Amino acid sequence: MSLTNLLAISLGAILTNNFIFSQFLGICPFLGVSKKTDTAIGMGLAVTFVMGLASAFTFFVNKLLVALGLEYMQTVAFILVIASLVQFVEMFMKKAMPTLYTALGVYLPLITTNCAVLGVALLNVQSNYNFIESVVYGITGGLGFLLAIFLFAAVRESLEFAETPKCFEGFPIALITAGLLALGFMGFSGMVVWQ
Amino acid sequence: MDMMNIIYAVLVLGGLAALFGIVLAVAAKVFEVEVDERYPQIMECLAGANCGGCGYPGCGGCADAIIAGKAPVTACAPAGAEGAAKIAAIMGMEAPSGERMVAHVICNGGEASVKKYEYRGVEDCLGALKVGAGPLECAYGCLGMGSCVKACQFDAIHINEKGVAEVDPEKCTNCGACRNACPRKIITEVPASRKVHVQCANKDKGPVAMKVCKNSCIGCGMCERNCKFDAIHVVDGVAKIDYDKCKGCKICSKVCPRDAIDPISTPEEKEKFKAVLKAQAEKAKAAAEAAKAAEAAKAE
């Protein structure tokens, strides 16, 4: 456990193993909330926030499950944890930070069932990360999601004004764009060797 | 051992769920945010279509604005008078009176209007308007490209057989979407029960208005002179009906030489009305002569 290790995890989560472009997790909000850059940033921040929190919580839940020999229940238990966590955070924010609550708005409850959040929890367990590594992986994974959705939204915004063939208008060209972006991110795969 | 596993699993998951449940229940109490109790009540009275006709983002935004006093209780047009009355009751205000209003397109041109050129571009009124100020000679006429039809959430406005947008007063909720969509701004609101409407918005002087459309109002003032209730006046070169005074007698539509007032009278109806007018004039003349004769006799 050293700083370089954490850096490696961060770079891996943001670029090499980007949740969207290499692991294909969280595609639903990626396509759904990427029509405007500002909503995309809102969604990305919300995901980052929840992924960091979820990593921390599921770490302890996983310890409990392992202690009792119930590893096979990870998925179910994690879903439970994440769902209640998001609910709790929503209530807390509504009271304590109304401005942030209105800014994130509808995205927060949407994340409850986001597979990227469940994915980060399960990957933490798979990679045998300790607590700090888990949290770092969660937050940087969220930042990777933020980067991906922001880039995609920015391209989609300009696509609105581009002359696309009739049959590609709207969603098809967006999917092609996503594929090209994913190809671009493939270029990072040779960069980090530790993972 | 297997049994123990199952029991453990159930206990752990059940325990976790119960724990989270309790935490959430407590959190719901601790972090309870006071929502104005009128908010859900008002939400129930609103139409719930999120049409945006009120100018606020969705029905929730409208309810907020009504509570804050920024919007009138009648802000939700689709909710109608009934909804407005309920909201007024919730807000502790008096129910607004006045009858249901509907949108109305002030144009009767369509085929009768003179075309500058044939427009074959995008099916959109604003688009048509961008090309040489529109395909119509008339600067006030309905372009008939159906921007209002697309804007209507209630299927209440359509292009009629003349090529002019027409509102179905039954379906119209007066939400205002068509008014905003119309680049000519020739959609107004009128009381739903009224049937007599001036169907031209052309403010040009008579000779100009005469040339651009067969059904244009030329501001001749026939309707104004013949109205018995002082309810129709030529303002800015075009006739306007004062719906507070109008009794719906349709005399204006019968005397209009341009067929610019709805309901448009048939030639027979016009002839009949002319005959009635003539008879009345003769009667009046006869009465005046009789009075004159009587006066002359008295003087003698």
PDB file of C-alpha atoms in Angstrom, chain B residues 17-235:
ATOM      1  CA  ALA B  17     -32.635  -5.049   5.899  1.00  0.00           C
ATOM      2  CA  ALA B  18     -34.244  -4.414   9.265  1.00  0.00           C
ATOM      3  CA  LEU B  19     -31.301  -2.248  10.330  1.00  0.00           C
ATOM      4  CA  PHE B  20     -31.447  -0.174   7.151  1.00  0.00           C
ATOM      5  CA  GLY B  21     -35.198   0.026   7.431  1.00  0.00           C
ATOM      6  CA  ILE B  22     -34.991   1.389  10.953  1.00  0.00           C
ATOM      7  CA  VAL B  23     -32.200   3.799  10.019  1.00  0.00           C
ATOM      8  CA  LEU B  24     -34.228   5.064   7.069  1.00  0.00           C
ATOM      9  CA  ALA B  25     -37.363   5.403   9.169  1.00  0.00           C
ATOM     10  CA  VAL B  26     -35.465   7.384  11.784  1.00  0.00           C
ATOM     11  CA  ALA B  27     -33.769   9.432   9.085  1.00  0.00           C
ATOM     12  CA  ALA B  28     -37.115  10.215   7.521  1.00  0.00           C
ATOM     13  CA  LYS B  29     -38.223  11.696  10.830  1.00  0.00           C
ATOM     14  CA  VAL B  30     -34.944  13.416  11.656  1.00  0.00           C
ATOM     15  CA  PHE B  31     -34.386  14.885   8.228  1.00  0.00           C
ATOM     16  CA  GLU B  32     -38.003  15.645   7.575  1.00  0.00           C
ATOM     17  CA  VAL B  33     -38.343  18.724   5.436  1.00  0.00           C
ATOM     18  CA  GLU B  34     -41.473  20.688   5.892  1.00  0.00           C
ATOM     19  CA  VAL B  35     -43.304  20.757   2.617  1.00  0.00           C
ATOM     20  CA  ASP B  36     -46.073  23.270   2.420  1.00  0.00           C
ATOM     21  CA  GLU B  37     -49.186  21.229   3.067  1.00  0.00           C
ATOM     22  CA  ARG B  38     -50.971  23.090   0.313  1.00  0.00           C
ATOM     23  CA  TYR B  39     -48.459  21.797  -2.236  1.00  0.00           C
ATOM     24  CA  PRO B  40     -49.862  18.243  -2.624  1.00  0.00           C
ATOM     25  CA  GLN B  41     -53.410  19.599  -2.474  1.00  0.00           C
ATOM     26  CA  ILE B  42     -52.760  22.050  -5.274  1.00  0.00           C
ATOM     27  CA  MET B  43     -50.934  19.391  -7.269  1.00  0.00           C
ATOM     28  CA  GLU B  44     -54.125  17.362  -7.214  1.00  0.00           C
ATOM     29  CA  CYS B  45     -56.121  20.238  -8.664  1.00  0.00           C
ATOM     30  CA  LEU B  46     -53.709  20.894 -11.520  1.00  0.00           C
ATOM     31  CA  ALA B  47     -54.136  19.109 -14.809  1.00  0.00           C
ATOM     32  CA  GLY B  48     -51.000  16.997 -14.324  1.00  0.00           C
ATOM     33  CA  ALA B  49     -50.158  17.022 -18.013  1.00  0.00           C
ATOM     34  CA  ASN B  50     -46.897  18.978 -17.493  1.00  0.00           C
ATOM     35  CA  CYS B  51     -47.842  20.882 -20.648  1.00  0.00           C
ATOM     36  CA  GLY B  52     -45.851  23.981 -19.663  1.00  0.00           C
ATOM     37  CA  GLY B  53     -48.646  26.284 -20.807  1.00  0.00           C
ATOM     38  CA  CYS B  54     -48.447  28.191 -17.503  1.00  0.00           C
ATOM     39  CA  GLY B  55     -44.821  29.085 -18.199  1.00  0.00           C
ATOM     40  CA  TYR B  56     -43.446  27.122 -15.246  1.00  0.00           C
ATOM     41  CA  PRO B  57     -41.401  23.922 -15.467  1.00  0.00           C
ATOM     42  CA  GLY B  58     -44.079  21.295 -15.060  1.00  0.00           C
ATOM     43  CA  CYS B  59     -47.051  21.188 -12.711  1.00  0.00           C
ATOM     44  CA  GLY B  60     -44.768  21.125  -9.651  1.00  0.00           C
ATOM     45  CA  GLY B  61     -43.227  24.438 -10.627  1.00  0.00           C
ATOM     46  CA  CYS B  62     -46.688  25.902 -11.174  1.00  0.00           C
ATOM     47  CA  ALA B  63     -47.852  24.715  -7.726  1.00  0.00           C
ATOM     48  CA  ASP B  64     -44.773  26.284  -6.135  1.00  0.00           C
ATOM     49  CA  ALA B  65     -45.436  29.554  -7.945  1.00  0.00           C
ATOM     50  CA  ILE B  66     -49.092  29.576  -6.859  1.00  0.00           C
ATOM     51  CA  ILE B  67     -48.111  29.014  -3.215  1.00  0.00           C
ATOM     52  CA  ALA B  68     -45.464  31.714  -3.463  1.00  0.00           C
ATOM     53  CA  GLY B  69     -48.109  34.051  -4.875  1.00  0.00           C
ATOM     54  CA  LYS B  70     -46.202  34.512  -8.106  1.00  0.00           C
ATOM     55  CA  ALA B  71     -48.850  32.851 -10.221  1.00  0.00           C
ATOM     56  CA  PRO B  72     -52.600  33.454 -10.132  1.00  0.00           C
ATOM     57  CA  VAL B  73     -54.898  30.607  -9.050  1.00  0.00           C
ATOM     58  CA  THR B  74     -56.052  30.471 -12.645  1.00  0.00           C
ATOM     59  CA  ALA B  75     -52.499  29.785 -13.866  1.00  0.00           C
ATOM     60  CA  CYS B  76     -53.402  26.255 -14.938  1.00  0.00           C
ATOM     61  CA  ALA B  77     -55.657  26.737 -17.924  1.00  0.00           C
ATOM     62  CA  PRO B  78     -56.296  23.015 -18.544  1.00  0.00           C
ATOM     63  CA  ALA B  79     -57.572  22.620 -14.972  1.00  0.00           C
ATOM     64  CA  GLY B  80     -60.303  25.056 -15.965  1.00  0.00           C
ATOM     65  CA  ALA B  81     -62.621  27.084 -13.761  1.00  0.00           C
ATOM     66  CA  GLU B  82     -63.297  24.084 -11.556  1.00  0.00           C
ATOM     67  CA  GLY B  83     -59.613  23.578 -10.795  1.00  0.00           C
ATOM     68  CA  ALA B  84     -59.113  27.299 -10.264  1.00  0.00           C
ATOM     69  CA  ALA B  85     -61.989  27.367  -7.788  1.00  0.00           C
ATOM     70  CA  LYS B  86     -60.516  24.444  -5.832  1.00  0.00           C
ATOM     71  CA  ILE B  87     -57.065  26.032  -5.785  1.00  0.00           C
ATOM     72  CA  ALA B  88     -58.606  29.322  -4.679  1.00  0.00           C
ATOM     73  CA  ALA B  89     -60.304  27.478  -1.808  1.00  0.00           C
ATOM     74  CA  ILE B  90     -56.973  25.907  -0.784  1.00  0.00           C
ATOM     75  CA  MET B  91     -55.227  29.256  -0.959  1.00  0.00           C
ATOM     76  CA  GLY B  92     -58.043  30.897   0.995  1.00  0.00           C
ATOM     77  CA  MET B  93     -59.003  33.182  -1.832  1.00  0.00           C
ATOM     78  CA  GLU B  94     -62.240  33.823  -3.572  1.00  0.00           C
ATOM     79  CA  ALA B  95     -62.973  31.750  -6.595  1.00  0.00           C
ATOM     80  CA  PRO B  96     -62.470  33.682  -9.786  1.00  0.00           C
ATOM     81  CA  SER B  97     -65.565  34.207 -11.841  1.00  0.00           C
ATOM     82  CA  GLY B  98     -65.731  34.412 -15.574  1.00  0.00           C
ATOM     83  CA  GLU B  99     -66.396  31.868 -18.171  1.00  0.00           C
ATOM     84  CA  ARG B 100     -64.130  29.362 -19.837  1.00  0.00           C
ATOM     85  CA  MET B 101     -61.889  30.855 -22.477  1.00  0.00           C
ATOM     86  CA  VAL B 102     -60.644  29.037 -25.550  1.00  0.00           C
ATOM     87  CA  ALA B 103     -58.026  29.815 -28.135  1.00  0.00           C
ATOM     88  CA  HIS B 104     -59.213  31.287 -31.418  1.00  0.00           C
ATOM     89  CA  VAL B 105     -57.425  31.796 -34.720  1.00  0.00           C
ATOM     90  CA  ILE B 106     -58.208  35.160 -36.292  1.00  0.00           C
ATOM     91  CA  CYS B 107     -57.928  34.309 -39.950  1.00  0.00           C
ATOM     92  CA  ASN B 108     -60.327  33.178 -42.581  1.00  0.00           C
ATOM     93  CA  GLY B 109     -57.950  33.465 -45.502  1.00  0.00           C
ATOM     94  CA  GLY B 110     -56.368  30.218 -46.620  1.00  0.00           C
ATOM     95  CA  GLU B 111     -57.525  29.624 -50.186  1.00  0.00           C
ATOM     96  CA  ALA B 112     -59.067  33.094 -50.330  1.00  0.00           C
ATOM     97  CA  SER B 113     -55.761  34.825 -49.676  1.00  0.00           C
ATOM     98  CA  VAL B 114     -53.446  35.803 -52.505  1.00  0.00           C
ATOM     99  CA  LYS B 115     -50.204  33.805 -52.698  1.00  0.00           C
ATOM    100  CA  LYS B 116     -46.870  35.438 -53.324  1.00  0.00           C
ATOM    101  CA  TYR B 117     -45.213  32.147 -54.273  1.00  0.00           C
ATOM    102  CA  GLU B 118     -45.558  28.467 -53.603  1.00  0.00           C
ATOM    103  CA  TYR B 119     -43.714  27.420 -50.469  1.00  0.00           C
ATOM    104  CA  ARG B 120     -42.164  23.976 -50.553  1.00  0.00           C
ATOM    105  CA  GLY B 121     -39.833  24.091 -47.573  1.00  0.00           C
ATOM    106  CA  VAL B 122     -39.977  22.681 -44.085  1.00  0.00           C
ATOM    107  CA  GLU B 123     -43.516  22.257 -42.772  1.00  0.00           C
ATOM    108  CA  ASP B 124     -43.206  24.966 -40.188  1.00  0.00           C
ATOM    109  CA  CYS B 125     -44.803  28.411 -39.970  1.00  0.00           C
ATOM    110  CA  LEU B 126     -41.641  30.142 -38.791  1.00  0.00           C
ATOM    111  CA  GLY B 127     -39.699  28.393 -41.560  1.00  0.00           C
ATOM    112  CA  ALA B 128     -42.186  29.612 -44.168  1.00  0.00           C
ATOM    113  CA  LEU B 129     -42.067  33.084 -42.706  1.00  0.00           C
ATOM    114  CA  LYS B 130     -38.297  33.232 -43.169  1.00  0.00           C
ATOM    115  CA  VAL B 131     -38.602  32.941 -46.935  1.00  0.00           C
ATOM    116  CA  GLY B 132     -39.487  36.372 -48.316  1.00  0.00           C
ATOM    117  CA  ALA B 133     -41.704  37.151 -45.289  1.00  0.00           C
ATOM    118  CA  GLY B 134     -43.964  34.202 -46.010  1.00  0.00           C
ATOM    119  CA  PRO B 135     -45.843  32.873 -49.020  1.00  0.00           C
ATOM    120  CA  LEU B 136     -48.937  35.042 -48.415  1.00  0.00           C
ATOM    121  CA  GLU B 137     -49.417  38.593 -49.635  1.00  0.00           C
ATOM    122  CA  CYS B 138     -51.260  39.214 -46.369  1.00  0.00           C
ATOM    123  CA  ALA B 139     -48.880  40.072 -43.533  1.00  0.00           C
ATOM    124  CA  TYR B 140     -51.400  38.909 -40.931  1.00  0.00           C
ATOM    125  CA  GLY B 141     -52.734  35.687 -42.393  1.00  0.00           C
ATOM    126  CA  CYS B 142     -52.473  32.149 -41.110  1.00  0.00           C
ATOM    127  CA  LEU B 143     -49.721  30.312 -42.985  1.00  0.00           C
ATOM    128  CA  GLY B 144     -51.352  26.938 -42.397  1.00  0.00           C
ATOM    129  CA  MET B 145     -48.090  25.069 -41.848  1.00  0.00           C
ATOM    130  CA  GLY B 146     -49.381  23.731 -38.559  1.00  0.00           C
ATOM    131  CA  SER B 147     -46.854  24.923 -35.987  1.00  0.00           C
ATOM    132  CA  CYS B 148     -49.788  25.376 -33.612  1.00  0.00           C
ATOM    133  CA  VAL B 149     -51.079  21.876 -34.421  1.00  0.00           C
ATOM    134  CA  LYS B 150     -47.723  20.425 -33.391  1.00  0.00           C
ATOM    135  CA  ALA B 151     -47.648  22.545 -30.236  1.00  0.00           C
ATOM    136  CA  CYS B 152     -51.114  21.425 -29.072  1.00  0.00           C
ATOM    137  CA  GLN B 153     -51.011  18.676 -26.445  1.00  0.00           C
ATOM    138  CA  PHE B 154     -54.762  18.200 -26.543  1.00  0.00           C
ATOM    139  CA  ASP B 155     -55.446  17.588 -30.232  1.00  0.00           C
ATOM    140  CA  ALA B 156     -57.614  20.701 -30.195  1.00  0.00           C
ATOM    141  CA  ILE B 157     -56.315  22.655 -33.188  1.00  0.00           C
ATOM    142  CA  HIS B 158     -56.220  21.532 -36.799  1.00  0.00           C
ATOM    143  CA  ILE B 159     -55.788  22.950 -40.259  1.00  0.00           C
ATOM    144  CA  ASN B 160     -59.279  23.118 -41.760  1.00  0.00           C
ATOM    145  CA  GLU B 161     -60.318  22.587 -45.363  1.00  0.00           C
ATOM    146  CA  LYS B 162     -59.560  26.231 -46.172  1.00  0.00           C
ATOM    147  CA  GLY B 163     -55.938  25.755 -45.135  1.00  0.00           C
ATOM    148  CA  VAL B 164     -56.285  27.785 -41.954  1.00  0.00           C
ATOM    149  CA  ALA B 165     -55.787  26.626 -38.379  1.00  0.00           C
ATOM    150  CA  GLU B 166     -59.047  26.176 -36.507  1.00  0.00           C
ATOM    151  CA  VAL B 167     -59.596  25.511 -32.805  1.00  0.00           C
ATOM    152  CA  ASP B 168     -61.979  22.870 -31.532  1.00  0.00           C
ATOM    153  CA  PRO B 169     -63.541  24.726 -28.571  1.00  0.00           C
ATOM    154  CA  GLU B 170     -64.654  21.433 -27.012  1.00  0.00           C
ATOM    155  CA  LYS B 171     -61.130  20.098 -26.675  1.00  0.00           C
ATOM    156  CA  CYS B 172     -59.291  23.386 -26.144  1.00  0.00           C
ATOM    157  CA  THR B 173     -58.005  23.986 -22.619  1.00  0.00           C
ATOM    158  CA  ASN B 174     -56.644  27.458 -23.353  1.00  0.00           C
ATOM    159  CA  CYS B 175     -53.169  26.376 -22.256  1.00  0.00           C
ATOM    160  CA  GLY B 176     -51.575  28.938 -24.561  1.00  0.00           C
ATOM    161  CA  ALA B 177     -49.149  26.590 -26.332  1.00  0.00           C
ATOM    162  CA  CYS B 178     -50.535  27.446 -29.788  1.00  0.00           C
ATOM    163  CA  ARG B 179     -50.417  31.174 -29.027  1.00  0.00           C
ATOM    164  CA  ASN B 180     -46.729  30.862 -28.260  1.00  0.00           C
ATOM    165  CA  ALA B 181     -46.072  28.714 -31.306  1.00  0.00           C
ATOM    166  CA  CYS B 182     -47.777  31.046 -33.795  1.00  0.00           C
ATOM    167  CA  PRO B 183     -45.192  33.352 -35.400  1.00  0.00           C
ATOM    168  CA  ARG B 184     -47.990  35.589 -36.737  1.00  0.00           C
ATOM    169  CA  LYS B 185     -49.487  36.013 -33.259  1.00  0.00           C
ATOM    170  CA  ILE B 186     -53.006  35.694 -34.632  1.00  0.00           C
ATOM    171  CA  ILE B 187     -54.285  33.292 -31.990  1.00  0.00           C
ATOM    172  CA  THR B 188     -56.245  34.993 -29.206  1.00  0.00           C
ATOM    173  CA  GLU B 189     -58.543  33.815 -26.467  1.00  0.00           C
ATOM    174  CA  VAL B 190     -62.293  34.205 -26.653  1.00  0.00           C
ATOM    175  CA  PRO B 191     -65.165  33.106 -24.378  1.00  0.00           C
ATOM    176  CA  ALA B 192     -66.014  29.521 -25.232  1.00  0.00           C
ATOM    177  CA  SER B 193     -69.753  30.116 -25.558  1.00  0.00           C
ATOM    178  CA  ARG B 194     -69.444  32.883 -28.159  1.00  0.00           C
ATOM    179  CA  LYS B 195     -69.932  32.037 -31.786  1.00  0.00           C
ATOM    180  CA  VAL B 196     -69.563  35.407 -33.517  1.00  0.00           C
ATOM    181  CA  HIS B 197     -65.942  36.311 -34.218  1.00  0.00           C
ATOM    182  CA  VAL B 198     -64.138  38.670 -36.538  1.00  0.00           C
ATOM    183  CA  GLN B 199     -62.019  36.384 -38.690  1.00  0.00           C
ATOM    184  CA  CYS B 200     -59.366  38.762 -39.940  1.00  0.00           C
ATOM    185  CA  ALA B 201     -56.409  40.423 -38.290  1.00  0.00           C
ATOM    186  CA  ASN B 202     -55.296  42.533 -41.226  1.00  0.00           C
ATOM    187  CA  LYS B 203     -54.614  46.060 -40.032  1.00  0.00           C
ATOM    188  CA  ASP B 204     -53.739  47.382 -43.488  1.00  0.00           C
ATOM    189  CA  LYS B 205     -55.751  50.184 -45.048  1.00  0.00           C
ATOM    190  CA  GLY B 206     -58.825  49.138 -47.021  1.00  0.00           C
ATOM    191  CA  PRO B 207     -57.412  49.098 -50.576  1.00  0.00           C
ATOM    192  CA  VAL B 208     -54.327  47.140 -49.520  1.00  0.00           C
ATOM    193  CA  ALA B 209     -56.324  44.671 -47.427  1.00  0.00           C
ATOM    194  CA  MET B 210     -58.774  44.292 -50.333  1.00  0.00           C
ATOM    195  CA  LYS B 211     -56.015  43.123 -52.682  1.00  0.00           C
ATOM    196  CA  VAL B 212     -54.345  40.528 -50.476  1.00  0.00           C
ATOM    197  CA  CYS B 213     -57.379  38.401 -49.583  1.00  0.00           C
ATOM    198  CA  LYS B 214     -60.994  37.841 -50.572  1.00  0.00           C
ATOM    199  CA  ASN B 215     -62.051  37.543 -46.941  1.00  0.00           C
ATOM    200  CA  SER B 216     -60.100  40.416 -45.424  1.00  0.00           C
ATOM    201  CA  CYS B 217     -61.520  43.070 -43.133  1.00  0.00           C
ATOM    202  CA  ILE B 218     -61.144  46.385 -44.942  1.00  0.00           C
ATOM    203  CA  GLY B 219     -62.299  48.506 -42.021  1.00  0.00           C
ATOM    204  CA  CYS B 220     -65.408  49.780 -43.831  1.00  0.00           C
ATOM    205  CA  GLY B 221     -67.376  50.068 -40.607  1.00  0.00           C
ATOM    206  CA  MET B 222     -70.597  48.445 -41.872  1.00  0.00           C
ATOM    207  CA  CYS B 223     -70.633  46.155 -38.861  1.00  0.00           C
ATOM    208  CA  GLU B 224     -70.021  49.049 -36.476  1.00  0.00           C
ATOM    209  CA  ARG B 225     -72.918  51.091 -37.922  1.00  0.00           C
ATOM    210  CA  ASN B 226     -75.344  48.189 -37.907  1.00  0.00           C
ATOM    211  CA  CYS B 227     -74.581  46.815 -34.450  1.00  0.00           C
ATOM    212  CA  LYS B 228     -77.455  47.572 -32.074  1.00  0.00           C
ATOM    213  CA  PHE B 229     -75.385  46.911 -28.969  1.00  0.00           C
ATOM    214  CA  ASP B 230     -72.279  49.008 -29.672  1.00  0.00           C
ATOM    215  CA  ALA B 231     -70.320  45.773 -29.489  1.00  0.00           C
ATOM    216  CA  ILE B 232     -68.182  45.902 -32.624  1.00  0.00           C
ATOM    217  CA  HIS B 233     -65.733  48.622 -33.528  1.00  0.00           C
ATOM    218  CA  VAL B 234     -63.106  49.184 -36.162  1.00  0.00           C
ATOM    219  CA  VAL B 235     -59.829  49.640 -34.319  1.00  0.00           C
TER     220      VAL B 235
END
